[in-house]
XYZ file of C-alpha atoms in Angstrom:
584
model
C -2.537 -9.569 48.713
C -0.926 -13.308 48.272
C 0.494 -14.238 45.256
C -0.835 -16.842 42.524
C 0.510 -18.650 39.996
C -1.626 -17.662 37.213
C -3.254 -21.175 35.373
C -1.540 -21.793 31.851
C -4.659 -20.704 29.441
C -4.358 -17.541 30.945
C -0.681 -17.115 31.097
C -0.199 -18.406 27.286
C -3.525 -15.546 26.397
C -0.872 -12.962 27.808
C 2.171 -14.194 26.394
C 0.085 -14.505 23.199
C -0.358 -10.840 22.986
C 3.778 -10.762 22.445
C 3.616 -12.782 19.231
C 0.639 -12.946 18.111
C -0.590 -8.981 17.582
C -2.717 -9.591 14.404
C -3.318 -12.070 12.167
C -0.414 -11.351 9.806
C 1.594 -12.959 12.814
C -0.087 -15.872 12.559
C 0.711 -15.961 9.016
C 4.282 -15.387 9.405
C 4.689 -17.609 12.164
C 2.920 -20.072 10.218
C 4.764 -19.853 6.903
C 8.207 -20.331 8.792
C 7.264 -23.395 10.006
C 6.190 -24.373 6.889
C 9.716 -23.867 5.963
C 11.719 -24.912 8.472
C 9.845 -28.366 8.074
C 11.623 -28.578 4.743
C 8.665 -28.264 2.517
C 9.163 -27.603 -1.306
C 5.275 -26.257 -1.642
C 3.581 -24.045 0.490
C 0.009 -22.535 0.023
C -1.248 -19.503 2.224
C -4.941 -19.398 2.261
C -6.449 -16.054 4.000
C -10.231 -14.828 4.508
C -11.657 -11.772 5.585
C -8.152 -10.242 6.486
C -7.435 -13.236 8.533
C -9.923 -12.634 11.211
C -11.824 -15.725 10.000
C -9.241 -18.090 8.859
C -5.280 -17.989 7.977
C -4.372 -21.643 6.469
C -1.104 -22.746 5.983
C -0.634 -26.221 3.797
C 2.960 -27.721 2.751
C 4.570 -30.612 2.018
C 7.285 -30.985 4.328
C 7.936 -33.410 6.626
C 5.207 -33.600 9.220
C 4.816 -34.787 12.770
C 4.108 -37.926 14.282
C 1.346 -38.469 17.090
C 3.504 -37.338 20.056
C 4.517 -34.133 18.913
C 1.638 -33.234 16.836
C 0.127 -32.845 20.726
C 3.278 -31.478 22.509
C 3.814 -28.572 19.308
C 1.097 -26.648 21.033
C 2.946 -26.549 24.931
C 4.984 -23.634 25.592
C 8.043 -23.686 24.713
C 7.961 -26.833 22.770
C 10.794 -26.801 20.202
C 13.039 -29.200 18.434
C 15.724 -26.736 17.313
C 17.142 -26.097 20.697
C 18.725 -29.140 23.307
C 21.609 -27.197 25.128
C 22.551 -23.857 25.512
C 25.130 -24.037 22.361
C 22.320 -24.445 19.907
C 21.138 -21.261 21.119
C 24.320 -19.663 19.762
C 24.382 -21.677 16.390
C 20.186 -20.922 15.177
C 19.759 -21.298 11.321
C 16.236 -21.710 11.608
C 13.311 -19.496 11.601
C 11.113 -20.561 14.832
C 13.458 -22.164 18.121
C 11.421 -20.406 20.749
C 8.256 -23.054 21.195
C 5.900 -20.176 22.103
C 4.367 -19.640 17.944
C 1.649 -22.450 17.834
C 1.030 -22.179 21.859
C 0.427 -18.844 21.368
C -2.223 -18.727 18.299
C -4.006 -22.029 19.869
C -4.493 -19.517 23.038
C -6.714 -17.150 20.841
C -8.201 -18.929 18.487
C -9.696 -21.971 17.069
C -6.937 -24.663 15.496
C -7.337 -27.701 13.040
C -4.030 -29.677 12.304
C -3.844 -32.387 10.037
C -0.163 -33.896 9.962
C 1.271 -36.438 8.339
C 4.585 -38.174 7.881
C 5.991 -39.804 4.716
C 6.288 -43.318 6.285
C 2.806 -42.961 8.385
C -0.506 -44.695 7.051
C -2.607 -41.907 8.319
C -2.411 -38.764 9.726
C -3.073 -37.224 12.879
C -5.661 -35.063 13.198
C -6.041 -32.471 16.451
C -8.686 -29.547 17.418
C -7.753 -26.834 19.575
C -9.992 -24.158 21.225
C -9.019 -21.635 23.598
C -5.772 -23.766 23.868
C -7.994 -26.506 25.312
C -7.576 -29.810 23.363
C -11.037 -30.974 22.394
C -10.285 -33.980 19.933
C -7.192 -36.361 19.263
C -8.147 -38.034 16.311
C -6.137 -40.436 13.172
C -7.699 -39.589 9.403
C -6.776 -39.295 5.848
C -3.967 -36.817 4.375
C -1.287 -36.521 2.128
C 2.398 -35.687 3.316
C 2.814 -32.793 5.424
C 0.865 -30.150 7.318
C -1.919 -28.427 6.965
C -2.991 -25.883 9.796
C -6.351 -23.784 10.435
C -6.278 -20.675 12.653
C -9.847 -20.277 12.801
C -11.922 -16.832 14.180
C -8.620 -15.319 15.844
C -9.127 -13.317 19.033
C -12.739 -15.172 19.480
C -12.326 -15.462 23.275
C -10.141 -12.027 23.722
C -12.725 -9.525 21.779
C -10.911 -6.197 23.462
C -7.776 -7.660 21.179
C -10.041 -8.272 18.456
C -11.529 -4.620 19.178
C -8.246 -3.246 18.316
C -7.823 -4.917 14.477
C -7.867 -2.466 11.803
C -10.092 -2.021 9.064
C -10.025 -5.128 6.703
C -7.639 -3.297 3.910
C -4.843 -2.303 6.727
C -4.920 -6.418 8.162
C -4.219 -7.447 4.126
C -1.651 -5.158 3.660
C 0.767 -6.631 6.604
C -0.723 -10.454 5.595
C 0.739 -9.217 2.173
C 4.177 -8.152 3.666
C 4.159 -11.090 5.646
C 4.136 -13.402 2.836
C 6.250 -11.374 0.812
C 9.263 -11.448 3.544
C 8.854 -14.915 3.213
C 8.428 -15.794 -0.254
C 11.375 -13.713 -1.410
C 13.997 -15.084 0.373
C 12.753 -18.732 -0.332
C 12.879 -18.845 -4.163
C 13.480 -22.516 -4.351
C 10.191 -23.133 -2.742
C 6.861 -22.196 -4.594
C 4.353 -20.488 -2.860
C 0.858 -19.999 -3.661
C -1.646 -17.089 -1.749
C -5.271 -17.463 -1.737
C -7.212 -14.564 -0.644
C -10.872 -14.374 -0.192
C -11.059 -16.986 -2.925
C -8.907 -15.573 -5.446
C -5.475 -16.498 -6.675
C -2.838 -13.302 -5.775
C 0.283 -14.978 -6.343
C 1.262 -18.572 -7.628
C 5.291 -18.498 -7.409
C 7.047 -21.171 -9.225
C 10.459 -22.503 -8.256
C 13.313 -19.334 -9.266
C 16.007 -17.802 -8.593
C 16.277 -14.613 -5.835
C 15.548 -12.259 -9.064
C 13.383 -13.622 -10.812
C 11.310 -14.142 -7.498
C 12.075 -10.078 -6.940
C 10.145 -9.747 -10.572
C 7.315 -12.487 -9.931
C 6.286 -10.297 -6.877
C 6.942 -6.977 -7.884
C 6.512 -6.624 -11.713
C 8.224 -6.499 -14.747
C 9.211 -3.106 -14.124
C 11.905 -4.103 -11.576
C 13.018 -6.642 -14.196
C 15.318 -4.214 -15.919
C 16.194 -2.547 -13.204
C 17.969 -4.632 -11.045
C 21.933 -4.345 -10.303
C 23.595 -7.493 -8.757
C 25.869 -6.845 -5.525
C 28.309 -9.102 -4.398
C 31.113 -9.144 -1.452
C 32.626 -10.977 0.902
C 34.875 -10.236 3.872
C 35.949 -12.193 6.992
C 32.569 -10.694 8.756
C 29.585 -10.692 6.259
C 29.009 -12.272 3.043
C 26.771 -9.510 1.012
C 24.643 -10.610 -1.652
C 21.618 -9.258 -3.756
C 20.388 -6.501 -5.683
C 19.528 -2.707 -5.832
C 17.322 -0.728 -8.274
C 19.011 1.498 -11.041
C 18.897 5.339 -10.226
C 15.938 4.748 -12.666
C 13.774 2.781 -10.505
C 12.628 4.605 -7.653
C 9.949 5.176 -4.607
C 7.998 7.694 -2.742
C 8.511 5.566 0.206
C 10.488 2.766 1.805
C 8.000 -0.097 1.139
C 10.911 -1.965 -1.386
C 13.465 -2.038 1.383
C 14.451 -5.414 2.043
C 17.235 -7.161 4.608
C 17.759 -10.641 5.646
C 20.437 -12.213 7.499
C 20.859 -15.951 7.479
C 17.615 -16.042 5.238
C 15.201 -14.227 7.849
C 13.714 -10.647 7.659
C 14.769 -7.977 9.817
C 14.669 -4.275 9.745
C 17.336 -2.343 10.255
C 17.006 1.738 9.585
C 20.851 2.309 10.747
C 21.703 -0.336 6.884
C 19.317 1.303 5.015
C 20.793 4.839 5.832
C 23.905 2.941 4.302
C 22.340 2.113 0.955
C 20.195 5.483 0.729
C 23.540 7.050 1.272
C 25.089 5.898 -1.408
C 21.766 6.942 -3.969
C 22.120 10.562 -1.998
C 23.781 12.567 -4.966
C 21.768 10.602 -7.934
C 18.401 10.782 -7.113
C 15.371 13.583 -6.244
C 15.070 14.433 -2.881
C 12.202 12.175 -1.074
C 12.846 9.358 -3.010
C 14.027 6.116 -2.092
C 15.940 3.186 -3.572
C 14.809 -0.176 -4.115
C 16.985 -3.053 -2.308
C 16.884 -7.029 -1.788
C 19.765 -7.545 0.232
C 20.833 -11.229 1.783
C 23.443 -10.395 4.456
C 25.150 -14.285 5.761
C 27.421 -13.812 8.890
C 28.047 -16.666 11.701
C 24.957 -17.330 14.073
C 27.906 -16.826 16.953
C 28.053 -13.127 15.675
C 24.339 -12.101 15.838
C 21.575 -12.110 18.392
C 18.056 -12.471 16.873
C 15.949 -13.061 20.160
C 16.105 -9.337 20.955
C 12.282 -8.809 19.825
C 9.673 -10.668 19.716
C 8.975 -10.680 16.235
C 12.168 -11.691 15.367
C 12.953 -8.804 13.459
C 15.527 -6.794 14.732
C 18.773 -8.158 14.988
C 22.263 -7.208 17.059
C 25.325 -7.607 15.247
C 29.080 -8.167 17.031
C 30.027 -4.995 14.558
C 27.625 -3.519 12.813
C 29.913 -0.545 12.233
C 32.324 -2.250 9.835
C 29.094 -4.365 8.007
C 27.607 -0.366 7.351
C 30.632 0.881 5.643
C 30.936 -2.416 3.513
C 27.472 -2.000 2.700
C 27.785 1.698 1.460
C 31.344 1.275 -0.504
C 30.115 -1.971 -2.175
C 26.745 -0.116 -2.904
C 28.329 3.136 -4.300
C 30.952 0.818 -6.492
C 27.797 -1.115 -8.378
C 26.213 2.386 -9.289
C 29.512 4.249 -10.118
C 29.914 1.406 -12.667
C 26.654 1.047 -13.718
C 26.131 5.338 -14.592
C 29.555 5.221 -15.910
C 28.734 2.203 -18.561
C 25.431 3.379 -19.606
C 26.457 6.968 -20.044
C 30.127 7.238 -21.245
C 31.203 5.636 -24.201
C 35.173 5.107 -24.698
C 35.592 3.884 -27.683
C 36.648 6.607 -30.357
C 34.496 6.877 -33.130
C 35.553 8.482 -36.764
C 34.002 11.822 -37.481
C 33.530 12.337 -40.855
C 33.452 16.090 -42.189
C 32.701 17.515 -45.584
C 35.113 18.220 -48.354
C 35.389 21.645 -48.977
C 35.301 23.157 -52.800
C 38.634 24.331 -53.343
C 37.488 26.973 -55.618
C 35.441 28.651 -52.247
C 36.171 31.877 -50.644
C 34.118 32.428 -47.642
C 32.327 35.766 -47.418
C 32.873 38.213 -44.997
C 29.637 39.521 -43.479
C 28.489 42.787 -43.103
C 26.066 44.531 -40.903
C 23.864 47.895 -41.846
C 23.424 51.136 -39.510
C 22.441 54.495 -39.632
C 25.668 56.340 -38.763
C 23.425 59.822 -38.539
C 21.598 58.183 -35.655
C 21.993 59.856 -32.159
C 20.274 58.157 -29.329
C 20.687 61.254 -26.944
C 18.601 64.112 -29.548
C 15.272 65.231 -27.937
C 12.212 63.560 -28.655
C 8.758 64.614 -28.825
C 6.865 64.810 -26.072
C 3.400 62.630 -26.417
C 0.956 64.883 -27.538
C -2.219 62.852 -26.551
C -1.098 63.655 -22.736
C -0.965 67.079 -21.129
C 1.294 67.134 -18.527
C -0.208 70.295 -17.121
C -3.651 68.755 -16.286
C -3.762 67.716 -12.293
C -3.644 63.784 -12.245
C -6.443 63.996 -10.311
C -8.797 65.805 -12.576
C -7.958 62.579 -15.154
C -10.203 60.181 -16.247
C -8.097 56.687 -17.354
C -9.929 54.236 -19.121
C -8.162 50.610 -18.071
C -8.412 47.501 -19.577
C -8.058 43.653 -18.386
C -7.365 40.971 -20.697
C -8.545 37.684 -19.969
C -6.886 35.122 -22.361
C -7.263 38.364 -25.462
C -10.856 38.959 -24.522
C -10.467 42.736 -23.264
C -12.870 43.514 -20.902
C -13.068 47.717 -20.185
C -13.554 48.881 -16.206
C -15.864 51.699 -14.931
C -13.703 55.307 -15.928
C -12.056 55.702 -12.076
C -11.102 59.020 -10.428
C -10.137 60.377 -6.958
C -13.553 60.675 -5.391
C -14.761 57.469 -7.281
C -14.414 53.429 -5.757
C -15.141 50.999 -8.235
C -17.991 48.412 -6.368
C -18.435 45.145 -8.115
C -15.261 44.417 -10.924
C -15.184 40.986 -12.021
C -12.432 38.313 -10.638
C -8.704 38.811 -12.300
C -5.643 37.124 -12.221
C -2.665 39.116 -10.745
C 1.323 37.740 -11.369
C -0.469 34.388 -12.648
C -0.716 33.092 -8.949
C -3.134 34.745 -7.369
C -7.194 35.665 -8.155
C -8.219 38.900 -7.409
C -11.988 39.094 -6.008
C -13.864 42.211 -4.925
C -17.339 42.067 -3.364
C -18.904 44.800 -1.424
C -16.481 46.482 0.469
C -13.858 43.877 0.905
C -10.997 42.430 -1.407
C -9.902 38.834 -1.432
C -5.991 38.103 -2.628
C -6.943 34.276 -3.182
C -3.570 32.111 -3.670
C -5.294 30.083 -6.865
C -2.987 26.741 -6.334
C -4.247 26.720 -2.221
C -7.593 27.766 -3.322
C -8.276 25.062 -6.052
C -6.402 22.569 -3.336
C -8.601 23.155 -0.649
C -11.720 23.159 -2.765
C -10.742 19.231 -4.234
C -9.991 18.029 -0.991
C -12.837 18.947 0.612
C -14.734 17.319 -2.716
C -12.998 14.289 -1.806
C -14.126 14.476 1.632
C -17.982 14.481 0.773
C -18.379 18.153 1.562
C -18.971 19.694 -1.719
C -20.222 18.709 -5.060
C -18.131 19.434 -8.477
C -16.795 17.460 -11.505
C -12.714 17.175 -11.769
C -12.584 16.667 -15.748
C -11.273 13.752 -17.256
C -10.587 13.156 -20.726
C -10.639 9.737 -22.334
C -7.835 8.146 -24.127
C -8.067 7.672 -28.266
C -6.375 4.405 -27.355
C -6.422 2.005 -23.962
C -3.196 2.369 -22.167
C -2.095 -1.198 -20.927
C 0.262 -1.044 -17.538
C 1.243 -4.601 -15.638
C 1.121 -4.189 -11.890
C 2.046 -6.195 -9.149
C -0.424 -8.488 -7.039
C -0.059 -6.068 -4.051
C -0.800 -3.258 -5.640
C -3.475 -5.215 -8.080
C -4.877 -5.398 -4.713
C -4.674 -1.663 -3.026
C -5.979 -0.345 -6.310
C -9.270 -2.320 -5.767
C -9.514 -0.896 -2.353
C -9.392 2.915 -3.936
C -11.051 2.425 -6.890
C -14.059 4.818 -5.918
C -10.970 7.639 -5.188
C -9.473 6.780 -8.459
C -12.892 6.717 -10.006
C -13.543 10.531 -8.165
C -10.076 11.821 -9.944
C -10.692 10.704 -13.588
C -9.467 7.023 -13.864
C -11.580 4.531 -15.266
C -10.117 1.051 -16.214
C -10.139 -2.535 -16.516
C -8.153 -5.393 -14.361
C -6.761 -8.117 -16.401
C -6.302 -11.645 -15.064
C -2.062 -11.276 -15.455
C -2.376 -7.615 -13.298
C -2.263 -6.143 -16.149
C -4.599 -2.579 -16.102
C -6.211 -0.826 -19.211
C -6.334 2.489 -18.736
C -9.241 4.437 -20.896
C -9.552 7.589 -18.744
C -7.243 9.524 -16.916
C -7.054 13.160 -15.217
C -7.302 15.601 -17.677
C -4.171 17.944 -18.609
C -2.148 14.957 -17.417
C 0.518 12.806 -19.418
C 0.371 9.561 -18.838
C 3.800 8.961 -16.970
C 2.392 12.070 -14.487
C -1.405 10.148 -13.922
C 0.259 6.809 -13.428
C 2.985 8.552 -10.610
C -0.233 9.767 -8.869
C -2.050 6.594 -9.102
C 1.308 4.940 -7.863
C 1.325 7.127 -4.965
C -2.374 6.582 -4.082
C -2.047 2.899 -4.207
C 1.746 2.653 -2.660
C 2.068 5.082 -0.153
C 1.458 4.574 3.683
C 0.003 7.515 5.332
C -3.389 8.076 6.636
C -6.661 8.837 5.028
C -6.348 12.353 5.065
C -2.801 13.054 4.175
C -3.797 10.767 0.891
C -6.810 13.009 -0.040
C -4.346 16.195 0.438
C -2.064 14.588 -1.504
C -3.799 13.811 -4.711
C -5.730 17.293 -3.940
C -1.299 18.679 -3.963
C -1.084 16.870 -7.567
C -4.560 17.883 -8.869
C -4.883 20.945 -8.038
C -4.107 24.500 -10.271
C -0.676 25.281 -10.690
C 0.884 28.782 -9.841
C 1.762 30.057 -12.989
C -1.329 29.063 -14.925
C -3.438 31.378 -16.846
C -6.777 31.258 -16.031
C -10.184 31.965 -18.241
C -12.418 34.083 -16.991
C -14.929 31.337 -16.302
C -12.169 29.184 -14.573
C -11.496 32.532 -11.887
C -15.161 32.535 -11.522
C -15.859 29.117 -10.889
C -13.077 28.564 -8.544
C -14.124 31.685 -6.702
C -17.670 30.372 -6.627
C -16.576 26.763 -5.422
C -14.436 28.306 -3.105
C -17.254 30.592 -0.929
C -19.650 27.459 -0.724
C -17.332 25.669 1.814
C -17.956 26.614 5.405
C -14.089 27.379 6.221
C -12.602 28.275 3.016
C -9.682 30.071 4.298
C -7.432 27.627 5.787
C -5.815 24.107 4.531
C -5.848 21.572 7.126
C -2.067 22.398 7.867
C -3.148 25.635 8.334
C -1.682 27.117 5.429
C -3.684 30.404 4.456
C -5.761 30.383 1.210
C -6.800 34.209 1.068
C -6.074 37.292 2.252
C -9.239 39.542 3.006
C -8.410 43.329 2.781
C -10.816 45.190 3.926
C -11.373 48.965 5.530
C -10.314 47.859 9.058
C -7.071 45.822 7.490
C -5.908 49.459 5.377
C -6.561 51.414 8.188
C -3.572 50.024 9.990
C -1.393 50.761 7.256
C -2.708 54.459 5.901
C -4.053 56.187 9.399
């Protein structure tokens, strides 16, 4: 078989599928440019998850003619001449294969225009194919279209996620960006509406534009420097904390990477002061010499190689564990040694001495009587006991039992306050009630059976300020949040009054569920067992009679009842085969 060179729109279609995986690379790739061109205002405009447009305007510097047309070649840079600028990069893109690489899969419209230019140049792209050079009217700077991404590579396309998975990395995307850039304001348009308009700030108050007030008290400032690594930034209080790693940021030389061998640093140092499962928040700006790093190990960009990233993760953790040592020791000790004040005493008092009362003829060890309601010559089985079961004081009385006799049909009872007791026909069910009432609100939220989880509604709207992110992942699960008791209205500053929430819930425990349906990242079905975990009955909860019944009830109209999808057992079903192994 001979050998072919394969023609470029072909080989920059493959090369594409390196840097360009969805549109959120697009969007980052975009946004560096953006700053790299030195603008002081950049705008992000995004619709339908990027699959029909991701537009990137700013005001930086532009492009003239000439390399408005060569930006698109591969491997068209201006931040690398010689092989020493390789070893020196400060800049986000160097690599020339970003715009080459979205104009292979999409449709492109760039405007550009320089500061000294009477008009600006104006080029379409599909396919990578040129189709029009053209000069027209703009202000200073660039403004790029990536139009219907993947339109001529639909298998890629094919393999996009559903629209709410595409906004959430757009939304990281912009964030990684937009943090670390706090002298530049950014603004992010999605489907029309306004998610974040950043002003000009400094690296905190950019932290608290983006992720709510809440992080606004909660922030510790870090600070060291050593021959190696400048370390600069801030970590959460022991206070502030998350189910997952979603508020775990690094950059080095002002770009994002991710590094899990750092972060084990920082959670490290949080090991012995928070719960287990829970995770710090960090915004950590690492600066080291561009000769001591190598950031073109990835595509993306990143993942990074330090010369010693030994010596970087030990200055990390001491520095880390010094900030909180201080900062528990401040806000819980107090050194300074107040005057204690205690009463004057009457001198004329004399204290009495107290005395206690007993029956000194008393003697614990003299015979008793016997009971005389119970002969203890009558065979036990010849006895007839009358039992009783309370259900929450209501005593209800059982058929009289003896030897010979099987009570049939009793009604449901609770046994050690964790398990329901059922009996029909000839077979027993040990139901575990917290597994039970689990599995039976899961598979409500799946669709498969009907019931109503009870809400109550507040006397009072509770007010809670979220950020744009999560403004935006509670809109995509409103119709859970609506299943589980929540009802509310969105405010134009993210701001959310509350008026219903789940019932026997406080309102720090309903908004840590709602967190966790809105902020963690796991699949569909591990988030319906999860607020099924938080909703369901406790072990150790007394139950009414009507509440055994009806869970019972719920319970035997679902076609597999017995298991949880991790197969973790619901009941136990004793029945005459099951005794037999044990008694014959």
């Amino acid at each position: 078989m001979a050998i072919n060179i394969l023609p470029d729109n072909i080989a920059n279609q493959i090369a594409a599928g390196e840097v360009v995986n969805r549109p959120a690379s697009a969007v980052k790739e975009l946004l560096e440019n953006a700053v790299d061109a030195g603008s002081s205002v950049i705008t992000l405009i995004v619709q339908d998850a990027g699959r029909t447009l991701v537009e990137v305007i700013d005001n930086g510097c532009g492009m003239d003619e000439m390399d408005a047309q060569k930006c698109f070649l591969p491997h068209a840079t201006s931040k690398i001449q010689t092989e020493n600028d390789l070893r020196n990069l400060t800049t986000m893109g160097f690599r020339g294969e970003a715009l080459a690489s979205i104009a292979a899969i999409s449709q492109v419209e760039l405007r550009t225009k320089q500061e000294n230019s009477d008009l600006a140049e104006e080029i379409i792209i599909e396919g990578g194919e040129i189709k029009s050079v053209s000069k027209t009217t703009s202000s200073k700077g660039t403004d790029i279209k990536v139009k219907n991404i993947f339109f001529n590579v639909p298998a890629r396309r094919n393999f996009l996620k559903s629209d709410s998975v595409e906004t959430n990395h757009i939304n990281d995307a912009f964030i990684r960006v937009a943090l670390i850039n706090p002298h530049i304001a950014f603004t992010y348009i999605k489907d029309g509406n306004t998610i974040y308009k950043l002003e000009k700030s400094t690296f905190r108050k950019r932290i608290v534009d983006i992720f709510g007030d809440s992080f606004n008290k909660n922030l510790l400032a870090i600070k060291e420097k050593i021959d190696l690594v400048e370390i600069d930034g801030f970590v959460s209080t022991i206070d502030l904390t998350k189910k997952s790693k979603n508020y775990e940021y690094f950059f080095v030389n002002n770009r994002y990477m991710r590094s899990p061998y750092f972060a084990n640093a920082i959670e490290k140092a949080y090991s012995s002061l928070i719960p287990p499962k829970t995770y710090p928040c960090f915004f950590i700006h690492l600066k080291v010499n561009p000769k001591d790093i190598d950031v073109n190990i990835h595509p993306t960009k990143t993942e990074v190689k330090f010369i010693d990233d030994k010596i970087i993760y030990s200055v990390l953790n001491a520095t880390i564990r010094k900030t909180l040592g201080q900062n528990t020791l401040s806000n819980s000790l107090s050194f300074e040694k107040e005057p204690i004040d205690f009463p004057a005493l009457d001198k004329n008092y004399t204290p009495k001495i107290p005395t206690i009362n007993y029956n000194s003829s008393f003697n614990p060890f003299a015979k008793q009587n016997a009971n005389p309601s119970f002969d203890f010559s009558t065979p036990i089985n010849k006895v007839k006991v009358q039992t009783e079961i309370s259900f929450n004081g209501e005593k209800v009385p059982t058929n009289q039992i003896d030897n010979s006799q099987v009570t049939t049909e009793i009604p449901p009872f609770q046994f050690l306050n964790r398990y329901v007791v059922y009996q029909t026909n000839n077979i027993i069910y040990l139901i575990n009630q917290f597994n039970a009432s689990k599995k039976v609100i899961y598979e409500f939220l799946r669709g498969q059976i009907a019931i109503i989880l009870p809400s109550e509604n507040l006397l009072l709207p509770y007010s809670h300020k979220f950020s744009a992110i999560e403004i935006i992942s509670l809109q995509s699960y409103s119709e859970l949040l609506h299943k589980i008791g929540f009802e509310y209205s969105i405010n134009e500053d993210n701001s959310v009054d509350f008026v219903s929430m789940p019932k026997d819930m406080t309102t720090l425990v309903a908004l840590n569920l709602l967190n966790e349906v809105i902020n963690e990242e796991i699949n569909e079905e591990d988030k319906l067992l999860l607020v099924a975990d938080r909703l369901a009955m406790k072990s150790g909860k007394v139950l009414s009679q009507n509440e055994m019944q009806s869970l019972v009830n719920q319970l035997f109209q679902l076609e597999e009842p017995e298991f949880l999808p991790m197969n973790e057992r619901v009941f136990l079903r004793l029945d005459n085969s099951f005794l037999n192994k044990f008694f014959f």
